[in-house]
């Protein structure tokens, strides 16, 4: 209480000046409608500007959370869609099979596009159920295959690698071949082993064939840019514009083939005959 009295005593004239100013302003505004409306409008502009700036800052800070939530929602959609695709192709009276594939969301924390054998590093590992030789895809299409896995991280071989070829097919007619990257342009790869009698068109869509134990069938790869018949051969040389921009990779999905081990074991038995 004494401190408050000392403060009032010390700043008496200044506080009196403020009180008189408030009284004078109130009287002025109450008797002049035009000035009052201008004052209110000015204060609204100031308050509105402050709120807008605060909203913009809050919105920016929440972008990461919103983006992560969107990725999770997309992940759930992928898993749900895979199950529905299987369910729609079977007799409704039969036993419903378990989903063959499982998706895990991840982020790319390291990436390269200018080497002969490009790789990626992901921010999840064995703790999330990741293992070697799982498919890596983005919302735009095929990205690569997991190679080495630790508890919390995974390295993957990119499609942009001379060590890797991908089983691919033409969506329009189901002819399949091998997609390879020749090491020059990160936006372009080549499709081999397509016979010369196949009807091709620029713009034809290329997707995964499903003939491996790694990638599900039908994941986007790219579109045909141009094609020619190899001289002295009966196969096309097909240039493909890749759907994924490997310089912009951020969120990806790692796909587990739940029935992989059973399929590989059975195929190995046939190979040993």
mmCIF file of C-alpha atoms in Angstrom:
data_model
loop_
_atom_site.group_PDB
_atom_site.id
_atom_site.type_symbol
_atom_site.label_atom_id
_atom_site.label_comp_id
_atom_site.label_asym_id
_atom_site.label_seq_id
_atom_site.Cartn_x
_atom_site.Cartn_y
_atom_site.Cartn_z
ATOM 1 C CA UNK A 1 0.000 0.000 0.000
ATOM 2 C CA UNK A 2 2.829 2.366 0.909
ATOM 3 C CA UNK A 3 4.537 1.614 -2.372
ATOM 4 C CA UNK A 4 1.367 2.508 -4.295
ATOM 5 C CA UNK A 5 1.060 5.817 -2.408
ATOM 6 C CA UNK A 6 4.717 6.651 -3.078
ATOM 7 C CA UNK A 7 4.192 5.849 -6.793
ATOM 8 C CA UNK A 8 1.104 8.120 -7.014
ATOM 9 C CA UNK A 9 2.924 10.871 -5.164
ATOM 10 C CA UNK A 10 5.949 10.630 -7.416
ATOM 11 C CA UNK A 11 3.990 10.629 -10.712
ATOM 12 C CA UNK A 12 1.031 12.750 -9.557
ATOM 13 C CA UNK A 13 1.214 15.365 -12.327
ATOM 14 C CA UNK A 14 1.718 12.800 -15.077
ATOM 15 C CA UNK A 15 -1.223 10.645 -13.898
ATOM 16 C CA UNK A 16 -3.428 13.753 -13.595
ATOM 17 C CA UNK A 17 -2.474 14.704 -17.154
ATOM 18 C CA UNK A 18 -3.498 11.225 -18.441
ATOM 19 C CA UNK A 19 -6.855 11.368 -16.620
ATOM 20 C CA UNK A 20 -7.606 14.837 -18.051
ATOM 21 C CA UNK A 21 -6.617 13.668 -21.538
ATOM 22 C CA UNK A 22 -8.986 10.671 -21.342
ATOM 23 C CA UNK A 23 -11.822 12.905 -20.132
ATOM 24 C CA UNK A 24 -11.173 15.412 -22.904
ATOM 25 C CA UNK A 25 -11.042 12.721 -25.579
ATOM 26 C CA UNK A 26 -14.273 11.153 -24.311
ATOM 27 C CA UNK A 27 -16.080 14.508 -24.401
ATOM 28 C CA UNK A 28 -14.765 15.233 -27.874
ATOM 29 C CA UNK A 29 -15.842 11.881 -29.312
ATOM 30 C CA UNK A 30 -19.257 11.947 -27.634
ATOM 31 C CA UNK A 31 -20.047 15.293 -29.237
ATOM 32 C CA UNK A 32 -18.541 14.628 -32.687
ATOM 33 C CA UNK A 33 -19.993 11.555 -34.406
ATOM 34 C CA UNK A 34 -17.716 11.778 -37.453
ATOM 35 C CA UNK A 35 -14.492 11.808 -35.415
ATOM 36 C CA UNK A 36 -15.835 8.980 -33.240
ATOM 37 C CA UNK A 37 -16.503 6.795 -36.282
ATOM 38 C CA UNK A 38 -13.022 7.535 -37.685
ATOM 39 C CA UNK A 39 -11.442 6.624 -34.361
ATOM 40 C CA UNK A 40 -13.378 3.353 -34.169
ATOM 41 C CA UNK A 41 -12.497 2.475 -37.752
ATOM 42 C CA UNK A 42 -8.833 3.238 -37.145
ATOM 43 C CA UNK A 43 -8.777 1.063 -34.043
ATOM 44 C CA UNK A 44 -10.487 -1.746 -35.981
ATOM 45 C CA UNK A 45 -7.821 -1.532 -38.680
ATOM 46 C CA UNK A 46 -5.041 -1.744 -36.090
ATOM 47 C CA UNK A 47 -6.664 -4.623 -34.213
ATOM 48 C CA UNK A 48 -7.474 -6.423 -37.465
ATOM 49 C CA UNK A 49 -3.892 -6.090 -38.682
ATOM 50 C CA UNK A 50 -2.550 -7.453 -35.407
ATOM 51 C CA UNK A 51 -4.958 -10.402 -35.456
ATOM 52 C CA UNK A 52 -4.133 -11.142 -39.095
ATOM 53 C CA UNK A 53 -0.404 -11.136 -38.377
ATOM 54 C CA UNK A 54 -0.911 -13.347 -35.321
ATOM 55 C CA UNK A 55 -3.055 -15.751 -37.382
ATOM 56 C CA UNK A 56 -0.413 -15.928 -40.126
ATOM 57 C CA UNK A 57 2.315 -16.739 -37.597
ATOM 58 C CA UNK A 58 0.135 -19.370 -35.902
ATOM 59 C CA UNK A 59 -0.794 -20.886 -39.258
ATOM 60 C CA UNK A 60 2.880 -21.085 -40.281
ATOM 61 C CA UNK A 61 3.883 -22.736 -37.008
ATOM 62 C CA UNK A 62 1.088 -25.294 -37.403
ATOM 63 C CA UNK A 63 2.039 -26.260 -40.977
ATOM 64 C CA UNK A 64 4.294 -29.120 -39.887
ATOM 65 C CA UNK A 65 1.619 -30.599 -37.648
ATOM 66 C CA UNK A 66 -1.002 -30.252 -40.392
ATOM 67 C CA UNK A 67 1.335 -31.822 -42.932
ATOM 68 C CA UNK A 68 2.094 -34.753 -40.649
ATOM 69 C CA UNK A 69 -1.611 -35.270 -40.039
ATOM 70 C CA UNK A 70 -2.228 -35.240 -43.801
ATOM 71 C CA UNK A 71 0.486 -37.862 -44.344
ATOM 72 C CA UNK A 72 -1.040 -40.085 -41.646
ATOM 73 C CA UNK A 73 -4.488 -39.686 -43.196
ATOM 74 C CA UNK A 74 -3.081 -40.597 -46.603
ATOM 75 C CA UNK A 75 -1.319 -43.594 -45.064
ATOM 76 C CA UNK A 76 -4.554 -44.878 -43.553
ATOM 77 C CA UNK A 77 -6.256 -44.365 -46.907
ATOM 78 C CA UNK A 78 -3.581 -46.444 -48.702
ATOM 79 C CA UNK A 79 -3.976 -49.362 -46.314
ATOM 80 C CA UNK A 80 -7.765 -49.168 -46.468
ATOM 81 C CA UNK A 81 -7.779 -48.966 -50.261
ATOM 82 C CA UNK A 82 -5.544 -52.018 -50.626
ATOM 83 C CA UNK A 83 -7.915 -54.051 -48.482
ATOM 84 C CA UNK A 84 -10.956 -52.845 -50.444
ATOM 85 C CA UNK A 85 -9.258 -53.751 -53.750
ATOM 86 C CA UNK A 86 -8.716 -57.310 -52.547
ATOM 87 C CA UNK A 87 -12.213 -57.545 -51.100
ATOM 88 C CA UNK A 88 -13.821 -56.385 -54.367
ATOM 89 C CA UNK A 89 -12.143 -59.159 -56.401
ATOM 90 C CA UNK A 90 -13.287 -62.155 -54.335
ATOM 91 C CA UNK A 91 -16.527 -64.024 -53.869
ATOM 92 C CA UNK A 92 -18.401 -62.327 -51.011
ATOM 93 C CA UNK A 93 -19.310 -65.726 -49.554
ATOM 94 C CA UNK A 94 -15.702 -66.857 -49.295
ATOM 95 C CA UNK A 95 -13.211 -66.162 -46.523
ATOM 96 C CA UNK A 96 -11.845 -62.614 -46.737
ATOM 97 C CA UNK A 97 -8.011 -62.694 -47.022
ATOM 98 C CA UNK A 98 -5.774 -60.497 -44.947
ATOM 99 C CA UNK A 99 -4.340 -57.404 -46.596
ATOM 100 C CA UNK A 100 -1.214 -58.392 -48.528
ATOM 101 C CA UNK A 101 0.603 -55.075 -48.083
ATOM 102 C CA UNK A 102 1.185 -52.674 -45.231
ATOM 103 C CA UNK A 103 2.257 -49.028 -45.561
ATOM 104 C CA UNK A 104 4.496 -47.078 -43.151
ATOM 105 C CA UNK A 105 4.966 -43.304 -43.450
ATOM 106 C CA UNK A 106 8.526 -41.923 -43.415
ATOM 107 C CA UNK A 107 10.463 -38.775 -44.221
ATOM 108 C CA UNK A 108 13.497 -38.438 -46.474
ATOM 109 C CA UNK A 109 16.326 -36.905 -44.421
ATOM 110 C CA UNK A 110 19.082 -37.378 -47.010
ATOM 111 C CA UNK A 111 18.904 -37.746 -50.776
ATOM 112 C CA UNK A 112 21.091 -37.612 -53.890
ATOM 113 C CA UNK A 113 20.356 -37.374 -57.625
ATOM 114 C CA UNK A 114 23.727 -36.599 -59.245
ATOM 115 C CA UNK A 115 25.616 -39.863 -58.637
ATOM 116 C CA UNK A 116 25.712 -43.069 -60.659
ATOM 117 C CA UNK A 117 24.103 -44.921 -57.774
ATOM 118 C CA UNK A 118 21.860 -42.595 -55.797
ATOM 119 C CA UNK A 119 20.531 -43.396 -52.332
ATOM 120 C CA UNK A 120 18.103 -42.055 -49.749
ATOM 121 C CA UNK A 121 18.048 -42.077 -45.954
ATOM 122 C CA UNK A 122 14.718 -42.371 -44.137
ATOM 123 C CA UNK A 123 13.890 -41.460 -40.547
ATOM 124 C CA UNK A 124 12.422 -44.854 -39.530
ATOM 125 C CA UNK A 125 13.953 -48.301 -39.005
ATOM 126 C CA UNK A 126 13.427 -51.697 -37.399
ATOM 127 C CA UNK A 127 11.479 -50.162 -34.501
ATOM 128 C CA UNK A 128 8.793 -49.314 -37.053
ATOM 129 C CA UNK A 129 8.953 -52.756 -38.655
ATOM 130 C CA UNK A 130 11.157 -51.783 -41.604
ATOM 131 C CA UNK A 131 13.426 -54.431 -43.165
ATOM 132 C CA UNK A 132 15.693 -54.670 -46.225
ATOM 133 C CA UNK A 133 14.097 -55.043 -49.667
ATOM 134 C CA UNK A 134 10.861 -53.203 -49.006
ATOM 135 C CA UNK A 135 9.350 -50.844 -51.569
ATOM 136 C CA UNK A 136 9.656 -47.084 -51.113
ATOM 137 C CA UNK A 137 7.083 -44.919 -52.892
ATOM 138 C CA UNK A 138 5.858 -41.329 -52.800
ATOM 139 C CA UNK A 139 2.357 -40.010 -53.497
ATOM 140 C CA UNK A 140 3.588 -39.463 -57.081
ATOM 141 C CA UNK A 141 5.024 -42.951 -57.672
ATOM 142 C CA UNK A 142 7.963 -45.335 -57.282
ATOM 143 C CA UNK A 143 11.044 -44.134 -55.369
ATOM 144 C CA UNK A 144 13.280 -47.148 -54.591
ATOM 145 C CA UNK A 145 13.990 -50.157 -52.359
ATOM 146 C CA UNK A 146 15.225 -50.314 -48.754
ATOM 147 C CA UNK A 147 18.760 -51.692 -48.369
ATOM 148 C CA UNK A 148 20.264 -51.289 -44.887
ATOM 149 C CA UNK A 149 18.204 -50.792 -41.725
ATOM 150 C CA UNK A 150 19.103 -49.766 -38.168
ATOM 151 C CA UNK A 151 16.814 -49.229 -35.192
ATOM 152 C CA UNK A 152 15.760 -45.725 -36.236
ATOM 153 C CA UNK A 153 17.011 -45.191 -39.791
ATOM 154 C CA UNK A 154 16.919 -46.820 -43.221
ATOM 155 C CA UNK A 155 19.004 -46.374 -46.354
ATOM 156 C CA UNK A 156 17.385 -47.114 -49.688
ATOM 157 C CA UNK A 157 18.527 -47.568 -53.280
ATOM 158 C CA UNK A 158 16.851 -45.025 -55.520
ATOM 159 C CA UNK A 159 15.392 -45.808 -58.933
ATOM 160 C CA UNK A 160 18.197 -43.462 -60.031
ATOM 161 C CA UNK A 161 20.838 -46.195 -59.722
ATOM 162 C CA UNK A 162 22.783 -48.278 -62.233
ATOM 163 C CA UNK A 163 22.599 -51.198 -59.797
ATOM 164 C CA UNK A 164 18.832 -51.405 -59.946
ATOM 165 C CA UNK A 165 16.189 -52.310 -62.527
ATOM 166 C CA UNK A 166 12.441 -52.289 -61.997
ATOM 167 C CA UNK A 167 9.837 -54.634 -63.446
ATOM 168 C CA UNK A 168 7.394 -52.316 -65.219
ATOM 169 C CA UNK A 169 4.440 -52.658 -67.548
ATOM 170 C CA UNK A 170 2.404 -50.513 -69.909
ATOM 171 C CA UNK A 171 -0.911 -49.773 -68.225
ATOM 172 C CA UNK A 172 -2.838 -49.732 -71.503
ATOM 173 C CA UNK A 173 -1.890 -53.212 -72.757
ATOM 174 C CA UNK A 174 -0.001 -54.949 -69.874
ATOM 175 C CA UNK A 175 3.225 -55.589 -71.849
ATOM 176 C CA UNK A 176 6.095 -55.638 -69.348
ATOM 177 C CA UNK A 177 9.822 -55.008 -69.396
ATOM 178 C CA UNK A 178 12.687 -53.651 -67.297
ATOM 179 C CA UNK A 179 13.074 -49.996 -66.351
ATOM 180 C CA UNK A 180 16.681 -48.811 -66.057
ATOM 181 C CA UNK A 181 18.325 -45.461 -65.344
ATOM 182 C CA UNK A 182 21.335 -44.544 -67.480
ATOM 183 C CA UNK A 183 22.892 -42.066 -65.065
ATOM 184 C CA UNK A 184 22.488 -38.765 -66.898
ATOM 185 C CA UNK A 185 19.113 -37.108 -66.178
ATOM 186 C CA UNK A 186 17.252 -37.607 -62.880
ATOM 187 C CA UNK A 187 13.955 -37.000 -64.679
ATOM 188 C CA UNK A 188 14.357 -39.745 -67.307
ATOM 189 C CA UNK A 189 14.722 -43.560 -67.412
ATOM 190 C CA UNK A 190 14.437 -46.199 -70.173
ATOM 191 C CA UNK A 191 12.147 -49.178 -70.628
ATOM 192 C CA UNK A 192 13.654 -52.258 -72.299
ATOM 193 C CA UNK A 193 12.378 -55.616 -73.574
ATOM 194 C CA UNK A 194 9.138 -54.361 -75.173
ATOM 195 C CA UNK A 195 8.658 -56.196 -78.526
ATOM 196 C CA UNK A 196 8.530 -54.078 -81.688
ATOM 197 C CA UNK A 197 5.046 -55.287 -82.646
ATOM 198 C CA UNK A 198 3.461 -53.704 -79.540
ATOM 199 C CA UNK A 199 1.279 -50.655 -80.202
ATOM 200 C CA UNK A 200 2.846 -47.688 -78.388
ATOM 201 C CA UNK A 201 1.896 -44.036 -78.036
ATOM 202 C CA UNK A 202 3.711 -41.032 -76.582
ATOM 203 C CA UNK A 203 2.083 -40.367 -73.219
ATOM 204 C CA UNK A 204 1.319 -44.034 -72.446
ATOM 205 C CA UNK A 205 1.436 -44.682 -68.695
ATOM 206 C CA UNK A 206 4.001 -46.998 -67.135
ATOM 207 C CA UNK A 207 3.283 -48.718 -63.777
ATOM 208 C CA UNK A 208 4.799 -51.469 -61.639
ATOM 209 C CA UNK A 209 4.050 -54.941 -62.990
ATOM 210 C CA UNK A 210 3.533 -56.678 -59.643
ATOM 211 C CA UNK A 211 5.848 -59.496 -60.804
ATOM 212 C CA UNK A 212 8.221 -59.036 -57.869
ATOM 213 C CA UNK A 213 7.810 -59.637 -54.145
ATOM 214 C CA UNK A 214 8.637 -55.983 -53.467
ATOM 215 C CA UNK A 215 6.275 -53.637 -55.304
ATOM 216 C CA UNK A 216 2.497 -53.987 -55.505
ATOM 217 C CA UNK A 217 1.029 -53.881 -58.991
ATOM 218 C CA UNK A 218 -0.050 -50.595 -60.543
ATOM 219 C CA UNK A 219 2.114 -47.998 -58.797
ATOM 220 C CA UNK A 220 2.880 -45.058 -61.061
ATOM 221 C CA UNK A 221 6.336 -44.917 -62.686
ATOM 222 C CA UNK A 222 6.054 -42.425 -65.537
ATOM 223 C CA UNK A 223 4.928 -41.810 -69.102
ATOM 224 C CA UNK A 224 6.468 -42.529 -72.505
ATOM 225 C CA UNK A 225 8.333 -39.532 -73.912
ATOM 226 C CA UNK A 226 9.568 -41.108 -77.164
ATOM 227 C CA UNK A 227 10.382 -44.522 -78.647
ATOM 228 C CA UNK A 228 12.314 -46.065 -81.540
ATOM 229 C CA UNK A 229 13.093 -49.568 -82.784
ATOM 230 C CA UNK A 230 16.674 -50.571 -81.981
ATOM 231 C CA UNK A 231 18.551 -51.121 -85.297
ATOM 232 C CA UNK A 232 19.024 -54.841 -85.994
ATOM 233 C CA UNK A 233 16.766 -55.722 -83.080
ATOM 234 C CA UNK A 234 13.068 -56.398 -82.601
ATOM 235 C CA UNK A 235 12.601 -54.399 -79.414
ATOM 236 C CA UNK A 236 11.841 -50.779 -78.668
ATOM 237 C CA UNK A 237 14.169 -48.263 -77.085
ATOM 238 C CA UNK A 238 11.680 -46.344 -74.908
ATOM 239 C CA UNK A 239 12.416 -43.072 -73.107
ATOM 240 C CA UNK A 240 10.281 -42.554 -69.987
ATOM 241 C CA UNK A 241 9.556 -39.315 -68.136
ATOM 242 C CA UNK A 242 9.590 -40.293 -64.455
ATOM 243 C CA UNK A 243 6.556 -39.259 -62.409
ATOM 244 C CA UNK A 244 8.557 -38.556 -59.244
ATOM 245 C CA UNK A 245 10.671 -35.419 -58.952
ATOM 246 C CA UNK A 246 13.576 -36.881 -56.987
ATOM 247 C CA UNK A 247 14.875 -33.422 -56.095
ATOM 248 C CA UNK A 248 11.700 -32.658 -54.128
ATOM 249 C CA UNK A 249 11.275 -35.858 -52.112
ATOM 250 C CA UNK A 250 10.058 -35.329 -48.556
ATOM 251 C CA UNK A 251 7.296 -37.652 -47.334
ATOM 252 C CA UNK A 252 7.372 -41.247 -48.605
ATOM 253 C CA UNK A 253 5.818 -44.623 -47.773
ATOM 254 C CA UNK A 254 7.603 -47.907 -47.111
ATOM 255 C CA UNK A 255 5.573 -50.918 -48.258
ATOM 256 C CA UNK A 256 5.812 -54.314 -46.592
ATOM 257 C CA UNK A 257 4.722 -57.391 -48.539
ATOM 258 C CA UNK A 258 3.240 -59.466 -45.722
ATOM 259 C CA UNK A 259 3.359 -62.690 -47.757
ATOM 260 C CA UNK A 260 6.888 -62.143 -49.077
ATOM 261 C CA UNK A 261 8.688 -64.954 -47.214
ATOM 262 C CA UNK A 262 6.104 -67.559 -48.172
ATOM 263 C CA UNK A 263 6.244 -66.553 -51.837
ATOM 264 C CA UNK A 264 10.052 -66.514 -51.963
ATOM 265 C CA UNK A 265 10.299 -69.929 -50.256
ATOM 266 C CA UNK A 266 7.867 -71.457 -52.737
ATOM 267 C CA UNK A 267 9.604 -69.922 -55.772
ATOM 268 C CA UNK A 268 13.011 -71.100 -54.506
ATOM 269 C CA UNK A 269 11.717 -74.677 -54.351
ATOM 270 C CA UNK A 270 10.786 -74.472 -58.019
ATOM 271 C CA UNK A 271 14.187 -73.015 -58.886
ATOM 272 C CA UNK A 272 15.947 -75.946 -57.166
ATOM 273 C CA UNK A 273 14.082 -78.588 -59.229
#
